[in-house]
């Protein structure tokens, strides 16, 4: 009994009135019922440890789940296209492990997500995807408890996704009935007013111009590319289901879209989408016929990115993350915040460039399209979808609004770059990604044999760099996330020079790092391939 | 669809099952294996309720039990759960038991009706909490002589390593005259489970202490179990347990759950 009392005394002290009341009840029960029977007392002690709130009762949530809309088309997609359906089961894992890792392991999440988890997903899970939908609570137990409302919203929208596939995949539904069924499942979705996303298109400001914005895409380029590739396929599959009239053509279209998705992952993040895929661009026929669905899905995918940014950005304190997530969620649910016109949304989707979004979902060429912007580029637009920024409209990439976040607000190269500029940036970005990943062979592969590296007052050859400072650079790049500022590229013939600034914030070897730096890289085209011939840090 | 031929009771269950399988418009809770039901396979359940508008049919939930010097008893405990309101499920079950030899040895052990109401969704600060109230009405040769009402509370705490559940139930006013195999004055149980998410499989164990109506001593039992999702609408479970004491009583359970939807009438 003494032991039990001592254990109880070790428990966290009550932090609020509600908790104190709860603790008094437990103590009373223990005294009256349990202490005379040690094993029973142990059970009550377990009850107390499970049921006692760990912090003040600010996070009481009453959100609940609702069942799938019962209909004869349920499971048509799974039965007809099992390969695609299983991929979506695997996507559930990717989304869930992302949030769980960002929340649970903020200091080591870059290495884990860009390394181990990415490899597991692309080499194992997407190769042999699960047969049944996964329980996300089991993958993201901590994130699910942080924001159960957001999780429920995503699940409700994912159910709409799956039901829409079912309607479009059901061969027994004719053209007119299809529209009726789509209206029916949309009405069912709208019925959960506490979970439904707005059917008004939202401007990119919600996603790209908040204090926490861009942290995820910049700090986690591979995983961000994976998520955007997921979203490309999730909206892209509607297109062959809708435009193909014959079953064989539909099947061919589905298979081709899946193959294109897998092609994107071969060399991520170089081949994954460079900006968020928009339904109106990737699946224009679907978006034209069912614009409400397309807008909901774009808002869903945009909100996905926002929550990633909130979780990934260290400038949002941990005790503010839930509040920021709920704030973002409410903005994507209401019909007033940062709303744009439907025509503007279509215009914006087109102006972002289909080649930057992974390409069209049907009728594409064997080769992946060449992006015309830098990876993760930010393009500003007005409520009518027109790019803004005067003469440099297409190149403007910086959030215009003042930001409280030291990591936000840096400009990135904008739209309408020529292929040479894009290729130069791809090479340099891949070099930095290799450093972050700790892949020394890949990093050295981007350096020309004649490279000169000027760093810390010394000049090194490739051989000297390999045996000298490369290891330290990789360790630093892995440990301290770096946010790049504006990148300027000049190309003259076969020579290009790239200047950029960056901010590094984190801890390295036990000391806090918060520094700004600059980079000048010179690249030369040799046999059609851009290689780094000089770097100055 | 042809239904199997069997006794009247079995035919009734089979008819419902066939209906459930054949009704157009069925859909599924997608991960039933994660939502623990009492007795499937552990006696301790979690604080989750099934989704609003969902139905879940416990198909052929079998239970074998025995003890030293006693013949093996067999029971089937079919049950239908319905997500009748937000955070609330209604369950109706008719446990059937077979003891001894002969056709007459098979009979109902009452009619079980219960409500489970989840107070909240689990958050970082609050565990999932639920309240339950159930009644077993007298019916069949193995049922209680009068209606027994049980009330209880359930808590579930999720961690990275797994979940812990605590159940506490009490049957007020019950006396030893109401004794039946499942009735207790009070019952407290703790369970822990771990989910293998990609495999859609859950392993769990529980320990239960109870004061049976027909006995004066506290009785302890422990069990191990597994649940697995085998399809988007179906999950299976198996479990094995033992009452801790001189009798050495053991039990084995096996069953499956099928979820489906029949209709909806708007949402609130």
GROMACS .gro file of C-alpha atoms in nm, chain B residues 73-186:
model
  114
  610UNK     CA    1  -1.909  -2.524  -2.330
  611UNK     CA    2  -1.978  -2.356  -2.658
  612UNK     CA    3  -2.138  -2.020  -2.721
  613UNK     CA    4  -2.205  -1.797  -3.014
  614UNK     CA    5  -2.263  -1.434  -2.937
  615UNK     CA    6  -2.404  -1.257  -3.242
  616UNK     CA    7  -2.445  -0.885  -3.202
  617UNK     CA    8  -2.551  -0.592  -3.412
  618UNK     CA    9  -2.420  -0.244  -3.341
  619UNK     CA   10  -2.556   0.077  -3.491
  620UNK     CA   11  -2.409   0.425  -3.486
  621UNK     CA   12  -2.741   0.572  -3.389
  622UNK     CA   13  -2.627   0.922  -3.296
  623UNK     CA   14  -2.304   1.118  -3.300
  624UNK     CA   15  -2.066   0.946  -3.059
  625UNK     CA   16  -2.329   0.689  -2.962
  626UNK     CA   17  -2.380   0.331  -3.059
  627UNK     CA   18  -2.663   0.095  -2.981
  628UNK     CA   19  -2.590  -0.274  -2.957
  629UNK     CA   20  -2.829  -0.565  -2.949
  630UNK     CA   21  -2.709  -0.919  -2.897
  631UNK     CA   22  -2.858  -1.258  -2.835
  632UNK     CA   23  -2.591  -1.483  -2.691
  633UNK     CA   24  -2.659  -1.851  -2.750
  634UNK     CA   25  -2.502  -2.121  -2.539
  635UNK     CA   26  -2.466  -2.493  -2.569
  636UNK     CA   27  -2.383  -2.699  -2.265
  637UNK     CA   28  -2.400  -3.073  -2.232
  638UNK     CA   29  -2.541  -3.303  -2.500
  639UNK     CA   30  -2.846  -3.293  -2.718
  640UNK     CA   31  -3.047  -3.035  -2.905
  641UNK     CA   32  -3.216  -2.904  -2.592
  642UNK     CA   33  -2.877  -2.805  -2.451
  643UNK     CA   34  -2.867  -2.509  -2.691
  644UNK     CA   35  -3.041  -2.196  -2.582
  645UNK     CA   36  -3.034  -1.822  -2.544
  646UNK     CA   37  -2.861  -1.659  -2.252
  647UNK     CA   38  -3.076  -1.350  -2.241
  648UNK     CA   39  -3.114  -1.054  -2.472
  649UNK     CA   40  -2.840  -0.800  -2.438
  650UNK     CA   41  -2.911  -0.433  -2.521
  651UNK     CA   42  -2.652  -0.164  -2.452
  652UNK     CA   43  -2.563   0.194  -2.532
  653UNK     CA   44  -2.209   0.321  -2.555
  654UNK     CA   45  -2.160   0.695  -2.554
  655UNK     CA   46  -1.822   0.854  -2.622
  656UNK     CA   47  -1.784   1.175  -2.428
  657UNK     CA   48  -1.501   1.309  -2.637
  658UNK     CA   49  -1.234   1.247  -2.896
  659UNK     CA   50  -0.898   1.172  -2.742
  660UNK     CA   51  -0.658   1.465  -2.729
  661UNK     CA   52  -0.312   1.522  -2.587
  662UNK     CA   53  -0.463   1.633  -2.259
  663UNK     CA   54  -0.770   1.413  -2.230
  664UNK     CA   55  -0.797   1.038  -2.280
  665UNK     CA   56  -1.090   0.908  -2.476
  666UNK     CA   57  -1.376   0.867  -2.231
  667UNK     CA   58  -1.700   0.679  -2.275
  668UNK     CA   59  -1.998   0.574  -2.069
  669UNK     CA   60  -2.196   0.259  -2.117
  670UNK     CA   61  -2.527   0.132  -1.993
  671UNK     CA   62  -2.655  -0.210  -2.075
  672UNK     CA   63  -2.939  -0.441  -1.983
  673UNK     CA   64  -2.966  -0.817  -2.007
  674UNK     CA   65  -3.328  -0.920  -2.032
  675UNK     CA   66  -3.437  -1.267  -1.922
  676UNK     CA   67  -3.473  -1.494  -2.220
  677UNK     CA   68  -3.387  -1.856  -2.284
  678UNK     CA   69  -3.271  -2.127  -2.049
  679UNK     CA   70  -2.937  -1.963  -1.977
  680UNK     CA   71  -3.056  -1.609  -1.926
  681UNK     CA   72  -3.096  -1.430  -1.592
  682UNK     CA   73  -3.421  -1.454  -1.399
  683UNK     CA   74  -3.474  -1.081  -1.401
  684UNK     CA   75  -3.338  -0.788  -1.591
  685UNK     CA   76  -2.984  -0.690  -1.497
  686UNK     CA   77  -2.868  -0.337  -1.565
  687UNK     CA   78  -2.499  -0.257  -1.586
  688UNK     CA   79  -2.339   0.085  -1.601
  689UNK     CA   80  -1.977   0.157  -1.665
  690UNK     CA   81  -1.703   0.388  -1.774
  691UNK     CA   82  -1.426   0.340  -2.026
  692UNK     CA   83  -1.103   0.529  -2.076
  693UNK     CA   84  -0.850   0.494  -2.358
  694UNK     CA   85  -0.510   0.655  -2.365
  695UNK     CA   86  -0.308   0.635  -2.687
  696UNK     CA   87   0.069   0.659  -2.693
  697UNK     CA   88   0.337   0.603  -2.952
  698UNK     CA   89   0.389   0.252  -2.818
  699UNK     CA   90   0.024   0.151  -2.813
  700UNK     CA   91  -0.300   0.204  -2.631
  701UNK     CA   92  -0.411   0.140  -2.275
  702UNK     CA   93  -0.776   0.092  -2.190
  703UNK     CA   94  -0.946   0.078  -1.854
  704UNK     CA   95  -1.303  -0.038  -1.805
  705UNK     CA   96  -1.506  -0.029  -1.486
  706UNK     CA   97  -1.860  -0.164  -1.467
  707UNK     CA   98  -2.106  -0.218  -1.188
  708UNK     CA   99  -2.441  -0.400  -1.177
  709UNK     CA  100  -2.639  -0.229  -0.903
  710UNK     CA  101  -2.894  -0.429  -0.710
  711UNK     CA  102  -2.785  -0.766  -0.840
  712UNK     CA  103  -2.793  -1.054  -0.598
  713UNK     CA  104  -2.662  -1.407  -0.604
  714UNK     CA  105  -3.007  -1.523  -0.720
  715UNK     CA  106  -2.939  -1.347  -1.049
  716UNK     CA  107  -2.624  -1.547  -1.105
  717UNK     CA  108  -2.536  -1.627  -1.461
  718UNK     CA  109  -2.201  -1.693  -1.619
  719UNK     CA  110  -2.139  -1.338  -1.729
  720UNK     CA  111  -2.297  -1.135  -1.452
  721UNK     CA  112  -2.081  -0.964  -1.193
  722UNK     CA  113  -2.148  -0.719  -0.916
  723UNK     CA  114  -1.860  -0.517  -1.046
   0.00000   0.00000   0.00000
